[in-house]
């Protein structure tokens, strides 16, 4: 198993270079839409395509990922809401443990059940401490996970949770306000969490404009994930990518 994608995330972080991932929900894209998104993403130099969702109701994951791979070279990373959302056609898998919750199934239970299948897939496995932060409204992830999110103003809980995840060996910390969150994660929480961990920090949920994406990066996010806003207006890919990639690196 390679760790090419994780190594590139580490190298980008070392340079202070920020990355951008577009999240594609396999339920919501037609072949034409995939063609449009991959063309825009390639032109805008999007770093990664994440594929998945908290609840996927169709059985099109293989087809969607194959179509993406046919169109472009952007690495495809699975972001699964359940063990059924795995396909060997992707490049990597965020192996998520919901460390902000106390639902044993999502901390370790489902991983045990799916481990042989995941291992067989030969995907690059990136163990990820997944933290759901209250985004101002119940989102699919908070309902499905049956676990309370971290309150949006409790920076200390977020810091301690991220530190614990890192010390348990997780390679990424992903703080998510949930898809379509009313209130994205605050810069103050991002800043506090970024200060106490060394692994790359992924931020997503409710980011709708390039200014917010830029501020999140300045606060310490290494990878920004955007789904909903791009589903509504695919042309945003260009502006979002330009904003995220315009954050000054350590050497510039
Ligand atoms: C959701 O972090 C992702 O899990 C992205 O959220 O769809 O709100 O951009 P949005």
PDB file of C-alpha atoms and ligand atoms in Angstrom:
ATOM      1  CA  UNK A   1       0.000   0.000   0.000  1.00  0.00           C
ATOM      2  CA  UNK A   2       1.444   3.381  -0.963  1.00  0.00           C
ATOM      3  CA  UNK A   3       1.030   6.561   1.026  1.00  0.00           C
ATOM      4  CA  UNK A   4       1.504   8.931  -1.869  1.00  0.00           C
ATOM      5  CA  UNK A   5      -1.460  11.177  -1.124  1.00  0.00           C
ATOM      6  CA  UNK A   6      -0.689  11.490   2.561  1.00  0.00           C
ATOM      7  CA  UNK A   7       2.936  12.297   1.762  1.00  0.00           C
ATOM      8  CA  UNK A   8       1.818  15.062  -0.572  1.00  0.00           C
ATOM      9  CA  UNK A   9      -0.418  16.492   2.171  1.00  0.00           C
ATOM     10  CA  UNK A  10       2.523  16.465   4.570  1.00  0.00           C
ATOM     11  CA  UNK A  11       4.800  18.128   2.041  1.00  0.00           C
ATOM     12  CA  UNK A  12       2.218  20.810   1.317  1.00  0.00           C
ATOM     13  CA  UNK A  13       1.754  21.423   5.027  1.00  0.00           C
ATOM     14  CA  UNK A  14       5.513  21.713   5.557  1.00  0.00           C
ATOM     15  CA  UNK A  15       5.613  24.467   2.942  1.00  0.00           C
ATOM     16  CA  UNK A  16       2.513  26.155   4.367  1.00  0.00           C
ATOM     17  CA  UNK A  17       0.790  25.461   1.067  1.00  0.00           C
ATOM     18  CA  UNK A  18      -2.986  25.105   1.372  1.00  0.00           C
ATOM     19  CA  UNK A  19      -5.034  22.518  -0.491  1.00  0.00           C
ATOM     20  CA  UNK A  20      -8.544  22.439  -1.855  1.00  0.00           C
ATOM     21  CA  UNK A  21     -10.867  19.454  -2.186  1.00  0.00           C
ATOM     22  CA  UNK A  22     -14.216  19.436  -3.936  1.00  0.00           C
ATOM     23  CA  UNK A  23     -16.688  17.032  -2.349  1.00  0.00           C
ATOM     24  CA  UNK A  24     -18.845  15.084  -4.792  1.00  0.00           C
ATOM     25  CA  UNK A  25     -21.964  13.359  -3.508  1.00  0.00           C
ATOM     26  CA  UNK A  26     -22.467  10.285  -5.722  1.00  0.00           C
ATOM     27  CA  UNK A  27     -26.246  10.580  -5.327  1.00  0.00           C
ATOM     28  CA  UNK A  28     -26.339  14.020  -6.834  1.00  0.00           C
ATOM     29  CA  UNK A  29     -24.250  13.823  -9.991  1.00  0.00           C
ATOM     30  CA  UNK A  30     -25.093  12.743 -13.511  1.00  0.00           C
ATOM     31  CA  UNK A  31     -22.401  11.810 -16.025  1.00  0.00           C
ATOM     32  CA  UNK A  32     -22.741  15.277 -17.583  1.00  0.00           C
ATOM     33  CA  UNK A  33     -22.325  16.908 -14.193  1.00  0.00           C
ATOM     34  CA  UNK A  34     -19.197  14.846 -13.499  1.00  0.00           C
ATOM     35  CA  UNK A  35     -17.790  15.910 -16.854  1.00  0.00           C
ATOM     36  CA  UNK A  36     -18.472  19.558 -16.028  1.00  0.00           C
ATOM     37  CA  UNK A  37     -17.027  19.328 -12.509  1.00  0.00           C
ATOM     38  CA  UNK A  38     -13.865  17.516 -13.549  1.00  0.00           C
ATOM     39  CA  UNK A  39     -13.213  19.995 -16.356  1.00  0.00           C
ATOM     40  CA  UNK A  40     -13.634  22.949 -13.988  1.00  0.00           C
ATOM     41  CA  UNK A  41     -11.582  21.267 -11.266  1.00  0.00           C
ATOM     42  CA  UNK A  42      -8.717  20.495 -13.639  1.00  0.00           C
ATOM     43  CA  UNK A  43      -8.667  24.038 -14.951  1.00  0.00           C
ATOM     44  CA  UNK A  44      -8.750  25.495 -11.440  1.00  0.00           C
ATOM     45  CA  UNK A  45      -6.027  23.112 -10.184  1.00  0.00           C
ATOM     46  CA  UNK A  46      -8.142  21.537  -7.492  1.00  0.00           C
ATOM     47  CA  UNK A  47      -5.899  19.306  -5.367  1.00  0.00           C
ATOM     48  CA  UNK A  48      -8.283  16.464  -4.494  1.00  0.00           C
ATOM     49  CA  UNK A  49     -11.761  15.184  -5.202  1.00  0.00           C
ATOM     50  CA  UNK A  50     -13.558  13.709  -2.212  1.00  0.00           C
ATOM     51  CA  UNK A  51     -16.404  11.327  -2.963  1.00  0.00           C
ATOM     52  CA  UNK A  52     -19.021  10.279  -0.429  1.00  0.00           C
ATOM     53  CA  UNK A  53     -21.639  11.516   1.969  1.00  0.00           C
ATOM     54  CA  UNK A  54     -23.205  10.750   5.333  1.00  0.00           C
ATOM     55  CA  UNK A  55     -26.076   8.971   3.619  1.00  0.00           C
ATOM     56  CA  UNK A  56     -25.772   7.647   0.096  1.00  0.00           C
ATOM     57  CA  UNK A  57     -28.998   6.173  -1.243  1.00  0.00           C
ATOM     58  CA  UNK A  58     -28.031   5.066  -4.744  1.00  0.00           C
ATOM     59  CA  UNK A  59     -25.577   2.394  -5.797  1.00  0.00           C
ATOM     60  CA  UNK A  60     -23.507   4.428  -8.227  1.00  0.00           C
ATOM     61  CA  UNK A  61     -20.227   4.852  -6.396  1.00  0.00           C
ATOM     62  CA  UNK A  62     -18.145   2.630  -8.739  1.00  0.00           C
ATOM     63  CA  UNK A  63     -19.613   4.304 -11.806  1.00  0.00           C
ATOM     64  CA  UNK A  64     -19.094   7.839 -10.446  1.00  0.00           C
ATOM     65  CA  UNK A  65     -15.471   7.234  -9.447  1.00  0.00           C
ATOM     66  CA  UNK A  66     -14.667   5.501 -12.746  1.00  0.00           C
ATOM     67  CA  UNK A  67     -16.114   8.425 -14.679  1.00  0.00           C
ATOM     68  CA  UNK A  68     -14.010  10.886 -12.644  1.00  0.00           C
ATOM     69  CA  UNK A  69     -10.864   8.829 -13.215  1.00  0.00           C
ATOM     70  CA  UNK A  70     -11.608   8.633 -16.927  1.00  0.00           C
ATOM     71  CA  UNK A  71     -11.761  12.440 -17.092  1.00  0.00           C
ATOM     72  CA  UNK A  72      -8.874  13.655 -14.949  1.00  0.00           C
ATOM     73  CA  UNK A  73      -5.755  12.925 -12.917  1.00  0.00           C
ATOM     74  CA  UNK A  74      -6.904  14.611  -9.716  1.00  0.00           C
ATOM     75  CA  UNK A  75      -6.571  12.105  -6.858  1.00  0.00           C
ATOM     76  CA  UNK A  76      -9.909  10.709  -5.689  1.00  0.00           C
ATOM     77  CA  UNK A  77     -10.288  10.211  -1.956  1.00  0.00           C
ATOM     78  CA  UNK A  78     -13.273   8.382  -0.508  1.00  0.00           C
ATOM     79  CA  UNK A  79     -15.085  10.093   2.352  1.00  0.00           C
ATOM     80  CA  UNK A  80     -17.469   7.331   3.388  1.00  0.00           C
ATOM     81  CA  UNK A  81     -20.502   7.660   5.637  1.00  0.00           C
ATOM     82  CA  UNK A  82     -20.594   3.889   6.009  1.00  0.00           C
ATOM     83  CA  UNK A  83     -18.470   0.856   5.113  1.00  0.00           C
ATOM     84  CA  UNK A  84     -20.630   0.232   2.051  1.00  0.00           C
ATOM     85  CA  UNK A  85     -19.207   3.378   0.437  1.00  0.00           C
ATOM     86  CA  UNK A  86     -15.923   1.844  -0.659  1.00  0.00           C
ATOM     87  CA  UNK A  87     -14.704   1.273  -4.185  1.00  0.00           C
ATOM     88  CA  UNK A  88     -11.304   0.070  -5.362  1.00  0.00           C
ATOM     89  CA  UNK A  89     -11.391   2.548  -8.257  1.00  0.00           C
ATOM     90  CA  UNK A  90     -10.509   5.461  -5.947  1.00  0.00           C
ATOM     91  CA  UNK A  91      -6.978   6.335  -4.852  1.00  0.00           C
ATOM     92  CA  UNK A  92      -7.378   6.658  -1.118  1.00  0.00           C
ATOM     93  CA  UNK A  93      -9.821   6.326   1.730  1.00  0.00           C
ATOM     94  CA  UNK A  94     -10.318   8.589   4.706  1.00  0.00           C
ATOM     95  CA  UNK A  95     -10.601   5.930   7.390  1.00  0.00           C
ATOM     96  CA  UNK A  96     -12.787   7.968   9.684  1.00  0.00           C
ATOM     97  CA  UNK A  97     -13.212   7.462  13.384  1.00  0.00           C
ATOM     98  CA  UNK A  98     -15.806   9.815  14.865  1.00  0.00           C
ATOM     99  CA  UNK A  99     -13.702  10.950  17.804  1.00  0.00           C
ATOM    100  CA  UNK A 100     -16.032  13.818  18.736  1.00  0.00           C
ATOM    101  CA  UNK A 101     -18.841  11.327  19.446  1.00  0.00           C
ATOM    102  CA  UNK A 102     -19.326   8.497  21.906  1.00  0.00           C
ATOM    103  CA  UNK A 103     -20.944   6.081  19.509  1.00  0.00           C
ATOM    104  CA  UNK A 104     -18.742   2.977  19.686  1.00  0.00           C
ATOM    105  CA  UNK A 105     -19.959   1.809  16.269  1.00  0.00           C
ATOM    106  CA  UNK A 106     -18.476   4.883  14.567  1.00  0.00           C
ATOM    107  CA  UNK A 107     -15.373   4.963  16.731  1.00  0.00           C
ATOM    108  CA  UNK A 108     -14.340   1.342  16.015  1.00  0.00           C
ATOM    109  CA  UNK A 109     -17.316  -1.027  15.485  1.00  0.00           C
ATOM    110  CA  UNK A 110     -17.866  -0.548  11.752  1.00  0.00           C
ATOM    111  CA  UNK A 111     -14.125  -0.558  11.145  1.00  0.00           C
ATOM    112  CA  UNK A 112     -13.839  -4.041  12.621  1.00  0.00           C
ATOM    113  CA  UNK A 113     -16.614  -5.340  10.380  1.00  0.00           C
ATOM    114  CA  UNK A 114     -15.190  -3.811   7.212  1.00  0.00           C
ATOM    115  CA  UNK A 115     -11.456  -4.291   7.909  1.00  0.00           C
ATOM    116  CA  UNK A 116     -10.814  -7.321   5.636  1.00  0.00           C
ATOM    117  CA  UNK A 117     -12.654  -5.711   2.736  1.00  0.00           C
ATOM    118  CA  UNK A 118     -10.902  -2.361   3.228  1.00  0.00           C
ATOM    119  CA  UNK A 119      -7.501  -4.037   3.371  1.00  0.00           C
ATOM    120  CA  UNK A 120      -8.216  -6.048   0.222  1.00  0.00           C
ATOM    121  CA  UNK A 121      -9.168  -2.888  -1.691  1.00  0.00           C
ATOM    122  CA  UNK A 122      -5.498  -1.819  -1.829  1.00  0.00           C
ATOM    123  CA  UNK A 123      -6.604   1.784  -1.372  1.00  0.00           C
ATOM    124  CA  UNK A 124      -4.282   4.174   0.411  1.00  0.00           C
ATOM    125  CA  UNK A 125      -5.743   4.255   3.917  1.00  0.00           C
ATOM    126  CA  UNK A 126      -5.530   7.575   5.741  1.00  0.00           C
ATOM    127  CA  UNK A 127      -6.644   7.228   9.356  1.00  0.00           C
ATOM    128  CA  UNK A 128      -8.636  10.323  10.214  1.00  0.00           C
ATOM    129  CA  UNK A 129      -9.897  11.695  13.503  1.00  0.00           C
ATOM    130  CA  UNK A 130     -13.286  13.002  12.434  1.00  0.00           C
ATOM    131  CA  UNK A 131     -14.786  15.742  14.590  1.00  0.00           C
ATOM    132  CA  UNK A 132     -18.289  17.043  14.054  1.00  0.00           C
ATOM    133  CA  UNK A 133     -18.747  20.612  15.262  1.00  0.00           C
ATOM    134  CA  UNK A 134     -22.185  22.129  15.820  1.00  0.00           C
ATOM    135  CA  UNK A 135     -23.057  24.062  12.672  1.00  0.00           C
ATOM    136  CA  UNK A 136     -26.249  25.668  13.917  1.00  0.00           C
ATOM    137  CA  UNK A 137     -28.708  23.086  12.577  1.00  0.00           C
ATOM    138  CA  UNK A 138     -29.035  19.315  12.711  1.00  0.00           C
ATOM    139  CA  UNK A 139     -27.245  18.006   9.626  1.00  0.00           C
ATOM    140  CA  UNK A 140     -27.369  14.511   8.143  1.00  0.00           C
ATOM    141  CA  UNK A 141     -24.071  13.649   9.772  1.00  0.00           C
ATOM    142  CA  UNK A 142     -25.261  14.637  13.249  1.00  0.00           C
ATOM    143  CA  UNK A 143     -28.506  12.667  12.889  1.00  0.00           C
ATOM    144  CA  UNK A 144     -26.969   9.561  11.320  1.00  0.00           C
ATOM    145  CA  UNK A 145     -24.047   9.449  13.738  1.00  0.00           C
ATOM    146  CA  UNK A 146     -26.389   9.562  16.734  1.00  0.00           C
ATOM    147  CA  UNK A 147     -23.689  11.506  18.528  1.00  0.00           C
ATOM    148  CA  UNK A 148     -23.696  15.040  19.876  1.00  0.00           C
ATOM    149  CA  UNK A 149     -21.482  17.470  17.969  1.00  0.00           C
ATOM    150  CA  UNK A 150     -18.915  19.569  19.804  1.00  0.00           C
ATOM    151  CA  UNK A 151     -20.519  22.937  20.687  1.00  0.00           C
ATOM    152  CA  UNK A 152     -19.304  25.641  18.291  1.00  0.00           C
ATOM    153  CA  UNK A 153     -17.887  27.824  21.076  1.00  0.00           C
ATOM    154  CA  UNK A 154     -16.087  25.093  23.028  1.00  0.00           C
ATOM    155  CA  UNK A 155     -12.610  25.507  21.608  1.00  0.00           C
ATOM    156  CA  UNK A 156     -11.060  23.613  24.512  1.00  0.00           C
ATOM    157  CA  UNK A 157     -13.100  20.477  23.828  1.00  0.00           C
ATOM    158  CA  UNK A 158     -12.089  20.630  20.168  1.00  0.00           C
ATOM    159  CA  UNK A 159      -8.418  21.105  21.101  1.00  0.00           C
ATOM    160  CA  UNK A 160      -8.368  18.197  23.546  1.00  0.00           C
ATOM    161  CA  UNK A 161     -10.239  15.923  21.123  1.00  0.00           C
ATOM    162  CA  UNK A 162      -7.825  16.710  18.275  1.00  0.00           C
ATOM    163  CA  UNK A 163      -4.793  16.199  20.531  1.00  0.00           C
ATOM    164  CA  UNK A 164      -6.148  12.849  21.697  1.00  0.00           C
ATOM    165  CA  UNK A 165      -6.788  11.788  18.095  1.00  0.00           C
ATOM    166  CA  UNK A 166      -3.262  12.694  17.089  1.00  0.00           C
ATOM    167  CA  UNK A 167      -1.738  10.880  20.047  1.00  0.00           C
ATOM    168  CA  UNK A 168      -3.829   7.810  19.196  1.00  0.00           C
ATOM    169  CA  UNK A 169      -2.027   7.815  15.853  1.00  0.00           C
ATOM    170  CA  UNK A 170      -4.523   9.448  13.539  1.00  0.00           C
ATOM    171  CA  UNK A 171      -2.848  10.941  10.492  1.00  0.00           C
ATOM    172  CA  UNK A 172      -5.371  13.708   9.828  1.00  0.00           C
ATOM    173  CA  UNK A 173      -7.862  15.664  11.871  1.00  0.00           C
ATOM    174  CA  UNK A 174     -11.041  16.608   9.991  1.00  0.00           C
ATOM    175  CA  UNK A 175     -13.307  19.167  11.660  1.00  0.00           C
ATOM    176  CA  UNK A 176     -16.694  19.260   9.941  1.00  0.00           C
ATOM    177  CA  UNK A 177     -19.697  21.473  10.672  1.00  0.00           C
ATOM    178  CA  UNK A 178     -21.716  19.110   8.432  1.00  0.00           C
ATOM    179  CA  UNK A 179     -22.780  19.499   4.850  1.00  0.00           C
ATOM    180  CA  UNK A 180     -24.764  22.685   4.336  1.00  0.00           C
ATOM    181  CA  UNK A 181     -24.097  23.870   7.897  1.00  0.00           C
ATOM    182  CA  UNK A 182     -25.676  27.228   8.701  1.00  0.00           C
ATOM    183  CA  UNK A 183     -22.607  28.264  10.635  1.00  0.00           C
ATOM    184  CA  UNK A 184     -19.229  27.061   9.440  1.00  0.00           C
ATOM    185  CA  UNK A 185     -16.472  26.447  11.990  1.00  0.00           C
ATOM    186  CA  UNK A 186     -15.079  29.633  13.523  1.00  0.00           C
ATOM    187  CA  UNK A 187     -11.573  30.822  12.773  1.00  0.00           C
ATOM    188  CA  UNK A 188     -10.952  30.970  16.498  1.00  0.00           C
ATOM    189  CA  UNK A 189     -11.591  27.217  16.876  1.00  0.00           C
ATOM    190  CA  UNK A 190      -9.485  26.427  13.790  1.00  0.00           C
ATOM    191  CA  UNK A 191      -6.625  28.512  15.151  1.00  0.00           C
ATOM    192  CA  UNK A 192      -6.697  26.881  18.584  1.00  0.00           C
ATOM    193  CA  UNK A 193      -6.824  23.356  17.173  1.00  0.00           C
ATOM    194  CA  UNK A 194      -4.114  24.032  14.574  1.00  0.00           C
ATOM    195  CA  UNK A 195      -1.812  25.230  17.374  1.00  0.00           C
ATOM    196  CA  UNK A 196      -1.965  21.957  19.294  1.00  0.00           C
ATOM    197  CA  UNK A 197      -1.579  19.349  16.549  1.00  0.00           C
ATOM    198  CA  UNK A 198       1.076  18.612  13.961  1.00  0.00           C
ATOM    199  CA  UNK A 199      -0.917  16.466  11.541  1.00  0.00           C
ATOM    200  CA  UNK A 200      -2.733  18.193   8.672  1.00  0.00           C
ATOM    201  CA  UNK A 201      -6.051  19.827   9.602  1.00  0.00           C
ATOM    202  CA  UNK A 202      -9.030  19.443   7.261  1.00  0.00           C
ATOM    203  CA  UNK A 203     -11.945  21.884   7.531  1.00  0.00           C
ATOM    204  CA  UNK A 204     -15.374  21.627   5.926  1.00  0.00           C
ATOM    205  CA  UNK A 205     -19.072  22.276   6.316  1.00  0.00           C
ATOM    206  CA  UNK A 206     -21.023  25.341   5.215  1.00  0.00           C
ATOM    207  CA  UNK A 207     -18.163  27.204   3.524  1.00  0.00           C
ATOM    208  CA  UNK A 208     -19.902  29.267   0.844  1.00  0.00           C
ATOM    209  CA  UNK A 209     -17.563  32.044  -0.146  1.00  0.00           C
ATOM    210  CA  UNK A 210     -13.889  32.368  -1.071  1.00  0.00           C
ATOM    211  CA  UNK A 211     -13.198  34.895   1.716  1.00  0.00           C
ATOM    212  CA  UNK A 212     -14.251  32.392   4.379  1.00  0.00           C
ATOM    213  CA  UNK A 213     -12.118  29.690   2.765  1.00  0.00           C
ATOM    214  CA  UNK A 214      -9.144  32.078   2.755  1.00  0.00           C
ATOM    215  CA  UNK A 215      -9.664  33.065   6.409  1.00  0.00           C
ATOM    216  CA  UNK A 216      -9.892  29.411   7.418  1.00  0.00           C
ATOM    217  CA  UNK A 217      -6.556  28.734   5.752  1.00  0.00           C
ATOM    218  CA  UNK A 218      -4.960  31.724   7.447  1.00  0.00           C
ATOM    219  CA  UNK A 219      -6.305  30.426  10.776  1.00  0.00           C
ATOM    220  CA  UNK A 220      -4.525  27.082  10.246  1.00  0.00           C
ATOM    221  CA  UNK A 221      -6.594  24.832   7.984  1.00  0.00           C
ATOM    222  CA  UNK A 222      -4.409  22.796   5.615  1.00  0.00           C
ATOM    223  CA  UNK A 223      -7.150  21.366   3.429  1.00  0.00           C
ATOM    224  CA  UNK A 224     -10.539  22.952   2.739  1.00  0.00           C
ATOM    225  CA  UNK A 225     -13.448  20.753   1.646  1.00  0.00           C
ATOM    226  CA  UNK A 226     -16.410  22.292  -0.168  1.00  0.00           C
ATOM    227  CA  UNK A 227     -19.458  20.410  -1.427  1.00  0.00           C
ATOM    228  CA  UNK A 228     -22.805  22.130  -1.098  1.00  0.00           C
ATOM    229  CA  UNK A 229     -21.867  25.575  -2.411  1.00  0.00           C
ATOM    230  CA  UNK A 230     -20.313  23.983  -5.505  1.00  0.00           C
ATOM    231  CA  UNK A 231     -23.332  21.738  -6.059  1.00  0.00           C
ATOM    232  CA  UNK A 232     -25.359  24.951  -6.279  1.00  0.00           C
ATOM    233  CA  UNK A 233     -22.904  26.848  -8.442  1.00  0.00           C
ATOM    234  CA  UNK A 234     -20.072  24.887 -10.040  1.00  0.00           C
ATOM    235  CA  UNK A 235     -18.407  28.058 -11.315  1.00  0.00           C
ATOM    236  CA  UNK A 236     -17.395  28.795  -7.696  1.00  0.00           C
ATOM    237  CA  UNK A 237     -14.649  26.173  -8.036  1.00  0.00           C
ATOM    238  CA  UNK A 238     -12.404  28.673  -9.774  1.00  0.00           C
ATOM    239  CA  UNK A 239     -12.747  31.440  -7.182  1.00  0.00           C
ATOM    240  CA  UNK A 240     -12.488  29.058  -4.234  1.00  0.00           C
ATOM    241  CA  UNK A 241      -9.359  27.469  -5.633  1.00  0.00           C
ATOM    242  CA  UNK A 242      -7.768  30.844  -6.361  1.00  0.00           C
ATOM    243  CA  UNK A 243      -8.519  32.075  -2.817  1.00  0.00           C
ATOM    244  CA  UNK A 244      -7.164  28.948  -1.104  1.00  0.00           C
ATOM    245  CA  UNK A 245      -4.044  28.802  -3.258  1.00  0.00           C
ATOM    246  CA  UNK A 246      -3.375  32.516  -2.761  1.00  0.00           C
ATOM    247  CA  UNK A 247      -2.588  32.089   0.941  1.00  0.00           C
ATOM    248  CA  UNK A 248       1.108  32.992   1.277  1.00  0.00           C
ATOM    249  CA  UNK A 249       3.383  29.995   1.811  1.00  0.00           C
ATOM    250  CA  UNK A 250       6.275  29.973   4.267  1.00  0.00           C
ATOM    251  CA  UNK A 251       8.762  30.647   1.496  1.00  0.00           C
ATOM    252  CA  UNK A 252       6.854  33.381  -0.352  1.00  0.00           C
TER     253      UNK A 252
HETATM  254  C1  LIG B   1     -19.370  17.964   4.553  1.00  0.00           C
HETATM  255  O1  LIG B   1     -17.285  19.006   5.023  1.00  0.00           O
HETATM  256  C2  LIG B   1     -18.162  18.652   4.021  1.00  0.00           C
HETATM  257  O2  LIG B   1     -19.095  16.814   5.236  1.00  0.00           O
HETATM  258  C3  LIG B   1     -18.504  19.792   3.100  1.00  0.00           C
HETATM  259  O3  LIG B   1     -19.571  20.567   3.563  1.00  0.00           O
HETATM  260  O4  LIG B   1     -21.194  20.480   1.682  1.00  0.00           O
HETATM  261  O5  LIG B   1     -21.356  22.280   3.403  1.00  0.00           O
HETATM  262  O6  LIG B   1     -19.498  22.280   1.754  1.00  0.00           O
HETATM  263  P1  LIG B   1     -20.437  21.460   2.532  1.00  0.00           P
END
